[in-house]
PDB file of C-alpha atoms in Angstrom:
ATOM      1  CA  UNK A   6     108.466 123.422 130.742  1.00 48.00           C
ATOM      2  CA  UNK A   7     112.408 124.381 130.971  1.00 66.00           C
ATOM      3  CA  UNK A   8     113.969 125.056 134.215  1.00 79.00           C
ATOM      4  CA  UNK A   9     116.310 128.209 134.042  1.00 92.00           C
ATOM      5  CA  UNK A  10     118.176 129.556 136.660  1.00 97.00           C
ATOM      6  CA  UNK A  11     117.724 132.197 139.700  1.00 97.00           C
ATOM      7  CA  UNK A  12     119.780 134.738 138.912  1.00 98.00           C
ATOM      8  CA  UNK A  13     121.914 137.539 140.974  1.00 98.00           C
ATOM      9  CA  UNK A  14     122.078 141.300 140.505  1.00 98.00           C
ATOM     10  CA  UNK A  15     125.224 142.950 139.121  1.00 98.00           C
ATOM     11  CA  UNK A  16     127.104 146.424 140.341  1.00 97.00           C
ATOM     12  CA  UNK A  17     125.847 148.134 136.722  1.00 98.00           C
ATOM     13  CA  UNK A  18     122.356 146.441 136.664  1.00 98.00           C
ATOM     14  CA  UNK A  19     122.278 143.808 135.260  1.00 98.00           C
ATOM     15  CA  UNK A  20     121.152 140.219 136.457  1.00 98.00           C
ATOM     16  CA  UNK A  21     123.696 137.279 135.755  1.00 98.00           C
ATOM     17  CA  UNK A  22     121.687 133.685 136.415  1.00 98.00           C
ATOM     18  CA  UNK A  23     123.257 131.737 138.570  1.00 98.00           C
ATOM     19  CA  UNK A  24     124.345 128.391 136.900  1.00 98.00           C
ATOM     20  CA  UNK A  25     125.533 128.505 132.999  1.00 98.00           C
ATOM     21  CA  UNK A  26     127.604 126.482 130.237  1.00 98.00           C
ATOM     22  CA  UNK A  27     131.378 126.571 130.467  1.00 98.00           C
ATOM     23  CA  UNK A  28     132.656 126.206 126.808  1.00 98.00           C
ATOM     24  CA  UNK A  29     136.652 125.293 126.988  1.00 97.00           C
ATOM     25  CA  UNK A  30     138.234 123.334 125.966  1.00 96.00           C
ATOM     26  CA  UNK A  31     135.595 122.588 123.357  1.00 98.00           C
ATOM     27  CA  UNK A  32     136.449 123.354 119.581  1.00 98.00           C
ATOM     28  CA  UNK A  33     133.909 125.325 116.961  1.00 98.00           C
ATOM     29  CA  UNK A  34     131.919 122.140 116.110  1.00 98.00           C
ATOM     30  CA  UNK A  35     131.472 121.150 119.827  1.00 98.00           C
ATOM     31  CA  UNK A  36     130.707 124.292 120.881  1.00 98.00           C
ATOM     32  CA  UNK A  37     128.237 125.037 118.314  1.00 98.00           C
ATOM     33  CA  UNK A  38     126.003 121.642 119.365  1.00 98.00           C
ATOM     34  CA  UNK A  39     126.728 122.027 123.209  1.00 98.00           C
ATOM     35  CA  UNK A  40     125.598 125.887 123.256  1.00 98.00           C
ATOM     36  CA  UNK A  41     122.563 124.387 121.432  1.00 98.00           C
ATOM     37  CA  UNK A  42     121.324 121.927 123.955  1.00 98.00           C
ATOM     38  CA  UNK A  43     122.789 123.630 126.708  1.00 98.00           C
ATOM     39  CA  UNK A  44     119.941 126.590 125.266  1.00 98.00           C
ATOM     40  CA  UNK A  45     117.033 124.385 124.710  1.00 97.00           C
ATOM     41  CA  UNK A  46     117.476 122.633 128.299  1.00 97.00           C
ATOM     42  CA  UNK A  47     117.248 126.175 130.197  1.00 98.00           C
ATOM     43  CA  UNK A  48     120.468 127.268 130.486  1.00 98.00           C
ATOM     44  CA  UNK A  49     120.729 131.277 129.451  1.00 98.00           C
ATOM     45  CA  UNK A  50     124.275 132.071 130.780  1.00 98.00           C
ATOM     46  CA  UNK A  51     126.679 130.903 127.715  1.00 98.00           C
ATOM     47  CA  UNK A  52     130.728 131.612 128.945  1.00 98.00           C
ATOM     48  CA  UNK A  53     133.517 131.816 126.006  1.00 98.00           C
ATOM     49  CA  UNK A  54     136.712 133.094 124.973  1.00 98.00           C
ATOM     50  CA  UNK A  55     139.206 134.016 122.836  1.00 98.00           C
ATOM     51  CA  UNK A  56     141.374 131.991 124.142  1.00 98.00           C
ATOM     52  CA  UNK A  57     139.626 129.154 124.052  1.00 98.00           C
ATOM     53  CA  UNK A  58     139.181 129.443 120.103  1.00 98.00           C
ATOM     54  CA  UNK A  59     135.291 128.111 120.178  1.00 98.00           C
ATOM     55  CA  UNK A  60     133.463 131.561 119.950  1.00 98.00           C
ATOM     56  CA  UNK A  61     132.386 131.089 115.961  1.00 98.00           C
ATOM     57  CA  UNK A  62     130.788 127.675 117.712  1.00 98.00           C
ATOM     58  CA  UNK A  63     129.341 129.707 120.405  1.00 98.00           C
ATOM     59  CA  UNK A  64     127.355 132.264 117.999  1.00 98.00           C
ATOM     60  CA  UNK A  65     126.534 129.078 115.758  1.00 98.00           C
ATOM     61  CA  UNK A  66     124.749 127.631 118.658  1.00 98.00           C
ATOM     62  CA  UNK A  67     122.825 130.558 120.304  1.00 98.00           C
ATOM     63  CA  UNK A  68     121.630 131.405 116.814  1.00 98.00           C
ATOM     64  CA  UNK A  69     120.693 127.951 116.656  1.00 98.00           C
ATOM     65  CA  UNK A  70     119.169 127.554 119.804  1.00 98.00           C
ATOM     66  CA  UNK A  71     116.031 129.967 118.031  1.00 96.00           C
ATOM     67  CA  UNK A  72     115.372 131.990 120.970  1.00 97.00           C
ATOM     68  CA  UNK A  73     115.819 135.622 121.395  1.00 97.00           C
ATOM     69  CA  UNK A  74     119.263 137.014 121.714  1.00 97.00           C
ATOM     70  CA  UNK A  75     118.270 139.243 124.702  1.00 97.00           C
ATOM     71  CA  UNK A  76     117.196 136.040 126.265  1.00 98.00           C
ATOM     72  CA  UNK A  77     121.008 134.696 126.690  1.00 98.00           C
ATOM     73  CA  UNK A  78     123.521 136.441 128.648  1.00 98.00           C
ATOM     74  CA  UNK A  79     127.045 135.777 126.735  1.00 98.00           C
ATOM     75  CA  UNK A  80     130.166 136.189 128.101  1.00 98.00           C
ATOM     76  CA  UNK A  81     134.055 136.015 126.582  1.00 98.00           C
ATOM     77  CA  UNK A  82     137.006 137.242 127.638  1.00 98.00           C
ATOM     78  CA  UNK A  83     140.123 138.693 125.670  1.00 98.00           C
ATOM     79  CA  UNK A  84     143.830 138.371 125.642  1.00 98.00           C
ATOM     80  CA  UNK A  85     147.081 139.988 126.949  1.00 98.00           C
ATOM     81  CA  UNK A  86     147.989 141.400 123.765  1.00 98.00           C
ATOM     82  CA  UNK A  87     144.566 143.524 123.457  1.00 98.00           C
ATOM     83  CA  UNK A  88     145.971 145.584 127.269  1.00 98.00           C
ATOM     84  CA  UNK A  89     145.667 148.631 126.029  1.00 98.00           C
ATOM     85  CA  UNK A  90     142.773 151.705 126.830  1.00 98.00           C
ATOM     86  CA  UNK A  91     142.853 151.687 123.071  1.00 98.00           C
ATOM     87  CA  UNK A  92     143.075 148.349 121.932  1.00 98.00           C
ATOM     88  CA  UNK A  93     140.358 146.865 124.225  1.00 98.00           C
ATOM     89  CA  UNK A  94     137.729 148.559 122.027  1.00 98.00           C
ATOM     90  CA  UNK A  95     139.569 146.490 118.605  1.00 98.00           C
ATOM     91  CA  UNK A  96     139.067 143.078 121.323  1.00 98.00           C
ATOM     92  CA  UNK A  97     135.954 143.783 121.659  1.00 98.00           C
ATOM     93  CA  UNK A  98     134.948 144.919 117.641  1.00 98.00           C
ATOM     94  CA  UNK A  99     137.148 141.354 117.085  1.00 98.00           C
ATOM     95  CA  UNK A 100     135.159 138.911 119.473  1.00 98.00           C
ATOM     96  CA  UNK A 101     131.567 140.201 118.550  1.00 98.00           C
ATOM     97  CA  UNK A 102     132.693 139.463 114.721  1.00 98.00           C
ATOM     98  CA  UNK A 103     133.329 136.108 115.165  1.00 98.00           C
ATOM     99  CA  UNK A 104     130.768 135.441 117.116  1.00 98.00           C
ATOM    100  CA  UNK A 105     128.785 136.889 114.802  1.00 98.00           C
ATOM    101  CA  UNK A 106     126.988 138.772 117.227  1.00 98.00           C
ATOM    102  CA  UNK A 107     125.768 142.426 117.958  1.00 97.00           C
ATOM    103  CA  UNK A 108     126.767 142.667 121.017  1.00 97.00           C
ATOM    104  CA  UNK A 109     128.172 140.615 124.252  1.00 98.00           C
ATOM    105  CA  UNK A 110     126.756 140.990 127.763  1.00 98.00           C
ATOM    106  CA  UNK A 111     129.703 140.731 129.954  1.00 98.00           C
ATOM    107  CA  UNK A 112     133.376 141.908 128.376  1.00 99.00           C
ATOM    108  CA  UNK A 113     136.225 140.273 130.744  1.00 99.00           C
ATOM    109  CA  UNK A 114     140.174 140.900 131.129  1.00 98.00           C
ATOM    110  CA  UNK A 115     141.195 137.158 130.611  1.00 98.00           C
ATOM    111  CA  UNK A 116     144.079 137.170 132.728  1.00 98.00           C
ATOM    112  CA  UNK A 117     146.248 140.544 134.876  1.00 98.00           C
ATOM    113  CA  UNK A 118     149.338 139.161 132.916  1.00 98.00           C
ATOM    114  CA  UNK A 119     151.271 141.490 136.059  1.00 98.00           C
ATOM    115  CA  UNK A 120     154.623 140.293 134.429  1.00 97.00           C
ATOM    116  CA  UNK A 121     153.147 142.543 131.244  1.00 98.00           C
ATOM    117  CA  UNK A 122     151.600 145.540 134.093  1.00 98.00           C
ATOM    118  CA  UNK A 123     148.823 146.754 131.557  1.00 98.00           C
ATOM    119  CA  UNK A 124     146.073 145.323 133.042  1.00 98.00           C
ATOM    120  CA  UNK A 125     144.982 148.910 134.857  1.00 98.00           C
ATOM    121  CA  UNK A 126     145.148 150.515 131.143  1.00 98.00           C
ATOM    122  CA  UNK A 127     142.951 147.363 129.788  1.00 98.00           C
ATOM    123  CA  UNK A 128     140.444 148.198 132.184  1.00 98.00           C
ATOM    124  CA  UNK A 129     140.456 151.987 132.004  1.00 98.00           C
ATOM    125  CA  UNK A 130     139.594 150.606 128.362  1.00 98.00           C
ATOM    126  CA  UNK A 131     136.664 148.554 129.432  1.00 98.00           C
ATOM    127  CA  UNK A 132     135.349 151.259 131.552  1.00 98.00           C
ATOM    128  CA  UNK A 133     134.958 152.945 128.468  1.00 98.00           C
ATOM    129  CA  UNK A 134     132.720 150.857 126.922  1.00 98.00           C
ATOM    130  CA  UNK A 135     130.488 150.556 129.313  1.00 98.00           C
ATOM    131  CA  UNK A 136     130.445 154.129 129.973  1.00 98.00           C
ATOM    132  CA  UNK A 137     129.342 154.797 126.366  1.00 98.00           C
ATOM    133  CA  UNK A 138     127.104 151.907 126.358  1.00 97.00           C
ATOM    134  CA  UNK A 139     127.983 149.519 124.017  1.00 97.00           C
ATOM    135  CA  UNK A 140     128.567 146.756 126.943  1.00 98.00           C
ATOM    136  CA  UNK A 141     126.207 145.611 129.976  1.00 97.00           C
ATOM    137  CA  UNK A 142     128.676 144.411 132.107  1.00 98.00           C
ATOM    138  CA  UNK A 143     132.772 144.715 132.644  1.00 98.00           C
ATOM    139  CA  UNK A 144     134.857 142.384 134.568  1.00 98.00           C
ATOM    140  CA  UNK A 145     137.848 140.363 134.976  1.00 99.00           C
ATOM    141  CA  UNK A 146     139.092 136.334 135.170  1.00 98.00           C
ATOM    142  CA  UNK A 147     141.806 135.133 137.701  1.00 98.00           C
ATOM    143  CA  UNK A 148     142.807 138.271 139.086  1.00 98.00           C
ATOM    144  CA  UNK A 149     143.608 138.509 142.825  1.00 98.00           C
ATOM    145  CA  UNK A 150     142.736 141.183 145.294  1.00 98.00           C
ATOM    146  CA  UNK A 151     145.918 143.145 145.173  1.00 98.00           C
ATOM    147  CA  UNK A 152     145.056 143.583 141.190  1.00 98.00           C
ATOM    148  CA  UNK A 153     141.332 144.432 141.733  1.00 98.00           C
ATOM    149  CA  UNK A 154     142.422 147.305 144.609  1.00 98.00           C
ATOM    150  CA  UNK A 155     144.685 148.410 141.517  1.00 98.00           C
ATOM    151  CA  UNK A 156     141.985 149.333 138.813  1.00 98.00           C
ATOM    152  CA  UNK A 157     139.666 150.033 141.803  1.00 98.00           C
ATOM    153  CA  UNK A 158     141.961 153.023 142.580  1.00 98.00           C
ATOM    154  CA  UNK A 159     142.810 153.981 139.246  1.00 98.00           C
ATOM    155  CA  UNK A 160     139.500 154.116 138.013  1.00 98.00           C
ATOM    156  CA  UNK A 161     136.971 154.325 140.835  1.00 98.00           C
ATOM    157  CA  UNK A 162     135.348 151.629 138.632  1.00 98.00           C
ATOM    158  CA  UNK A 163     134.414 148.602 140.658  1.00 98.00           C
ATOM    159  CA  UNK A 164     134.227 145.213 137.758  1.00 98.00           C
ATOM    160  CA  UNK A 165     130.632 143.210 137.938  1.00 98.00           C
ATOM    161  CA  UNK A 166     132.190 139.813 137.972  1.00 98.00           C
ATOM    162  CA  UNK A 167     135.997 138.529 139.226  1.00 98.00           C
ATOM    163  CA  UNK A 168     135.428 134.406 137.557  1.00 98.00           C
ATOM    164  CA  UNK A 169     138.288 132.549 139.549  1.00 98.00           C
ATOM    165  CA  UNK A 170     139.217 129.464 139.579  1.00 97.00           C
ATOM    166  CA  UNK A 171     136.774 128.184 142.672  1.00 98.00           C
ATOM    167  CA  UNK A 172     135.774 124.815 144.500  1.00 97.00           C
ATOM    168  CA  UNK A 173     135.524 123.084 147.518  1.00 98.00           C
ATOM    169  CA  UNK A 174     139.271 122.511 147.099  1.00 97.00           C
ATOM    170  CA  UNK A 175     140.107 125.722 146.348  1.00 97.00           C
ATOM    171  CA  UNK A 176     138.169 128.298 147.796  1.00 98.00           C
ATOM    172  CA  UNK A 177     139.518 131.233 146.972  1.00 98.00           C
ATOM    173  CA  UNK A 178     138.534 132.417 151.072  1.00 97.00           C
ATOM    174  CA  UNK A 179     140.388 136.272 150.978  1.00 97.00           C
ATOM    175  CA  UNK A 180     139.417 136.541 147.164  1.00 98.00           C
ATOM    176  CA  UNK A 181     135.883 136.482 147.694  1.00 98.00           C
ATOM    177  CA  UNK A 182     135.599 138.035 151.132  1.00 98.00           C
ATOM    178  CA  UNK A 183     137.665 141.107 149.371  1.00 98.00           C
ATOM    179  CA  UNK A 184     134.821 140.580 146.854  1.00 98.00           C
ATOM    180  CA  UNK A 185     131.842 141.033 149.082  1.00 98.00           C
ATOM    181  CA  UNK A 186     132.937 143.948 150.671  1.00 98.00           C
ATOM    182  CA  UNK A 187     133.136 145.286 147.008  1.00 98.00           C
ATOM    183  CA  UNK A 188     129.734 143.843 145.954  1.00 98.00           C
ATOM    184  CA  UNK A 189     131.302 142.332 143.292  1.00 98.00           C
ATOM    185  CA  UNK A 190     130.193 138.910 142.036  1.00 98.00           C
ATOM    186  CA  UNK A 191     131.897 135.606 142.429  1.00 98.00           C
ATOM    187  CA  UNK A 192     131.785 133.438 139.485  1.00 98.00           C
ATOM    188  CA  UNK A 193     134.109 130.041 139.920  1.00 98.00           C
ATOM    189  CA  UNK A 194     135.149 128.642 136.487  1.00 98.00           C
ATOM    190  CA  UNK A 195     136.298 124.630 136.577  1.00 96.00           C
ATOM    191  CA  UNK A 196     133.505 124.592 139.534  1.00 97.00           C
ATOM    192  CA  UNK A 197     133.492 120.856 139.669  1.00 96.00           C
ATOM    193  CA  UNK A 198     137.363 120.608 139.999  1.00 88.00           C
ATOM    194  CA  UNK A 199     139.494 119.152 137.183  1.00 73.00           C
ATOM    195  CA  UNK A 200     142.137 116.815 136.396  1.00 60.00           C
ATOM    196  CA  UNK A 201     144.194 118.327 139.528  1.00 65.00           C
ATOM    197  CA  UNK A 202     141.325 118.840 141.434  1.00 66.00           C
ATOM    198  CA  UNK A 203     139.019 116.048 140.658  1.00 85.00           C
ATOM    199  CA  UNK A 204     136.546 116.952 143.649  1.00 96.00           C
ATOM    200  CA  UNK A 205     133.875 114.874 142.514  1.00 96.00           C
ATOM    201  CA  UNK A 206     136.152 111.902 143.637  1.00 95.00           C
ATOM    202  CA  UNK A 207     136.594 112.974 147.223  1.00 97.00           C
ATOM    203  CA  UNK A 208     134.182 110.969 150.464  1.00 98.00           C
ATOM    204  CA  UNK A 209     133.006 113.403 151.622  1.00 98.00           C
ATOM    205  CA  UNK A 210     131.206 114.343 147.918  1.00 98.00           C
ATOM    206  CA  UNK A 211     130.543 110.923 147.179  1.00 98.00           C
ATOM    207  CA  UNK A 212     128.902 110.254 151.082  1.00 98.00           C
ATOM    208  CA  UNK A 213     126.543 113.769 150.182  1.00 98.00           C
ATOM    209  CA  UNK A 214     125.558 112.453 146.943  1.00 98.00           C
ATOM    210  CA  UNK A 215     124.713 108.963 148.294  1.00 98.00           C
ATOM    211  CA  UNK A 216     122.697 110.503 151.172  1.00 98.00           C
ATOM    212  CA  UNK A 217     120.326 113.409 149.429  1.00 98.00           C
ATOM    213  CA  UNK A 218     120.142 110.896 145.547  1.00 98.00           C
ATOM    214  CA  UNK A 219     121.936 113.582 143.567  1.00 98.00           C
ATOM    215  CA  UNK A 220     125.155 113.108 141.247  1.00 98.00           C
ATOM    216  CA  UNK A 221     128.175 114.284 143.342  1.00 98.00           C
ATOM    217  CA  UNK A 222     128.761 117.285 140.547  1.00 98.00           C
ATOM    218  CA  UNK A 223     125.442 117.983 141.750  1.00 98.00           C
ATOM    219  CA  UNK A 224     126.231 118.274 144.909  1.00 98.00           C
ATOM    220  CA  UNK A 225     129.110 120.955 144.479  1.00 98.00           C
ATOM    221  CA  UNK A 226     127.306 122.459 142.421  1.00 98.00           C
ATOM    222  CA  UNK A 227     124.654 123.126 145.010  1.00 98.00           C
ATOM    223  CA  UNK A 228     127.748 124.114 147.413  1.00 98.00           C
ATOM    224  CA  UNK A 229     128.380 127.004 145.171  1.00 98.00           C
ATOM    225  CA  UNK A 230     125.163 128.603 144.995  1.00 98.00           C
ATOM    226  CA  UNK A 231     124.613 128.602 148.430  1.00 98.00           C
ATOM    227  CA  UNK A 232     127.753 130.517 148.858  1.00 98.00           C
ATOM    228  CA  UNK A 233     126.286 133.047 146.290  1.00 98.00           C
ATOM    229  CA  UNK A 234     128.337 132.250 143.534  1.00 98.00           C
ATOM    230  CA  UNK A 235     128.013 131.580 140.027  1.00 98.00           C
ATOM    231  CA  UNK A 236     129.025 128.683 138.307  1.00 98.00           C
ATOM    232  CA  UNK A 237     129.963 127.729 134.907  1.00 98.00           C
ATOM    233  CA  UNK A 238     130.722 124.248 135.119  1.00 98.00           C
ATOM    234  CA  UNK A 239     131.584 122.807 131.411  1.00 96.00           C
ATOM    235  CA  UNK A 240     129.735 119.236 129.683  1.00 95.00           C
ATOM    236  CA  UNK A 241     129.386 118.378 126.668  1.00 95.00           C
ATOM    237  CA  UNK A 242     126.850 115.697 127.417  1.00 96.00           C
ATOM    238  CA  UNK A 243     122.877 116.077 127.129  1.00 96.00           C
ATOM    239  CA  UNK A 244     122.394 114.359 130.182  1.00 97.00           C
ATOM    240  CA  UNK A 245     124.670 116.306 132.663  1.00 97.00           C
ATOM    241  CA  UNK A 246     123.524 118.961 130.929  1.00 97.00           C
ATOM    242  CA  UNK A 247     120.252 119.146 132.835  1.00 97.00           C
ATOM    243  CA  UNK A 248     121.059 117.567 135.824  1.00 97.00           C
ATOM    244  CA  UNK A 249     123.812 120.067 136.352  1.00 98.00           C
ATOM    245  CA  UNK A 250     121.175 122.721 135.972  1.00 98.00           C
ATOM    246  CA  UNK A 251     118.662 120.881 138.059  1.00 98.00           C
ATOM    247  CA  UNK A 252     119.976 122.085 141.857  1.00 98.00           C
ATOM    248  CA  UNK A 253     117.558 124.774 142.606  1.00 98.00           C
ATOM    249  CA  UNK A 254     114.883 122.275 144.354  1.00 97.00           C
ATOM    250  CA  UNK A 255     117.235 121.083 147.385  1.00 98.00           C
ATOM    251  CA  UNK A 256     119.315 122.252 149.183  1.00 98.00           C
ATOM    252  CA  UNK A 257     122.623 121.217 151.537  1.00 98.00           C
ATOM    253  CA  UNK A 258     122.580 121.191 155.324  1.00 98.00           C
ATOM    254  CA  UNK A 259     124.570 123.786 157.067  1.00 98.00           C
ATOM    255  CA  UNK A 260     127.198 121.528 158.569  1.00 98.00           C
ATOM    256  CA  UNK A 261     126.889 119.152 154.832  1.00 98.00           C
ATOM    257  CA  UNK A 262     128.059 122.396 153.179  1.00 98.00           C
ATOM    258  CA  UNK A 263     130.657 123.758 155.859  1.00 98.00           C
ATOM    259  CA  UNK A 264     131.912 119.860 155.151  1.00 98.00           C
ATOM    260  CA  UNK A 265     132.936 119.982 151.633  1.00 98.00           C
ATOM    261  CA  UNK A 266     134.796 124.183 152.454  1.00 98.00           C
ATOM    262  CA  UNK A 267     136.980 122.192 154.889  1.00 98.00           C
ATOM    263  CA  UNK A 268     138.339 120.454 152.546  1.00 98.00           C
ATOM    264  CA  UNK A 269     140.178 123.515 150.962  1.00 97.00           C
ATOM    265  CA  UNK A 270     143.580 122.785 149.816  1.00 96.00           C
ATOM    266  CA  UNK A 271     144.759 126.790 149.649  1.00 95.00           C
ATOM    267  CA  UNK A 272     145.529 128.623 146.771  1.00 95.00           C
ATOM    268  CA  UNK A 273     148.000 126.876 146.501  1.00 94.00           C
ATOM    269  CA  UNK A 274     146.240 124.098 144.369  1.00 93.00           C
ATOM    270  CA  UNK A 275     145.295 126.501 141.832  1.00 93.00           C
ATOM    271  CA  UNK A 276     145.707 128.986 139.085  1.00 93.00           C
ATOM    272  CA  UNK A 277     148.424 130.937 139.956  1.00 96.00           C
ATOM    273  CA  UNK A 278     147.668 134.132 137.945  1.00 97.00           C
ATOM    274  CA  UNK A 279     150.696 136.235 138.842  1.00 95.00           C
ATOM    275  CA  UNK A 280     152.760 133.424 137.628  1.00 95.00           C
ATOM    276  CA  UNK A 281     150.534 132.434 134.599  1.00 95.00           C
ATOM    277  CA  UNK A 282     148.223 134.187 131.670  1.00 96.00           C
ATOM    278  CA  UNK A 283     147.848 134.933 128.188  1.00 95.00           C
TER     279      UNK A 283
END
């Protein structure tokens, strides 16, 4: 029997798997293959975005997997050109068309783009889609607490999810504390690091991997789960796909999880959404 990740409840009632597949920077062809492989391995959360340029491939992979659509939680995101109350609906419809789906489960504002200062209007548009029953969940990506406060104050509507760059090297403590106070689920992109934050090579991680008899990625992904975070690691390798999902049969000791948290280099080590966005 294929193992799947447990789920966490979202504020508006949906259930989000605690581990999923990130698809950046796959192209359509790679996304089609990897999404089908991942679903076959037990993944039930697939994350894509308009800006990734692979929504068509993701949709083809979902169909190729051959399981009922309602068994997979699909997330996509829209760019700054759609930051407007009425524009969000067009972004949503265009995303559905590229994916070839009747619905997505979660739609996110990809970046706040405060220089443009229209993310509140974008959030109002998402709230309308949620109220109309077009989406099961709505959320944000790369929003700081100040951005979140503005959209909540303006609408009274909480994001189900805020997706941020987060790993033991960029723990986003203040953002996670804000989420916890408001019941927002934290989702981690680049959860096992990247070129600038290669957490898998950290001596603490490699030593824990040796002691627990796990891969470095499994150690780091287990850390996310034990903090109550939803992680979306990207891998195109079938073996690593399965390894990344196989983290729910062990636990890190509290002191070992704390040692990973102590690797934090501060928010400055990650992407700054006041300075970057699309």
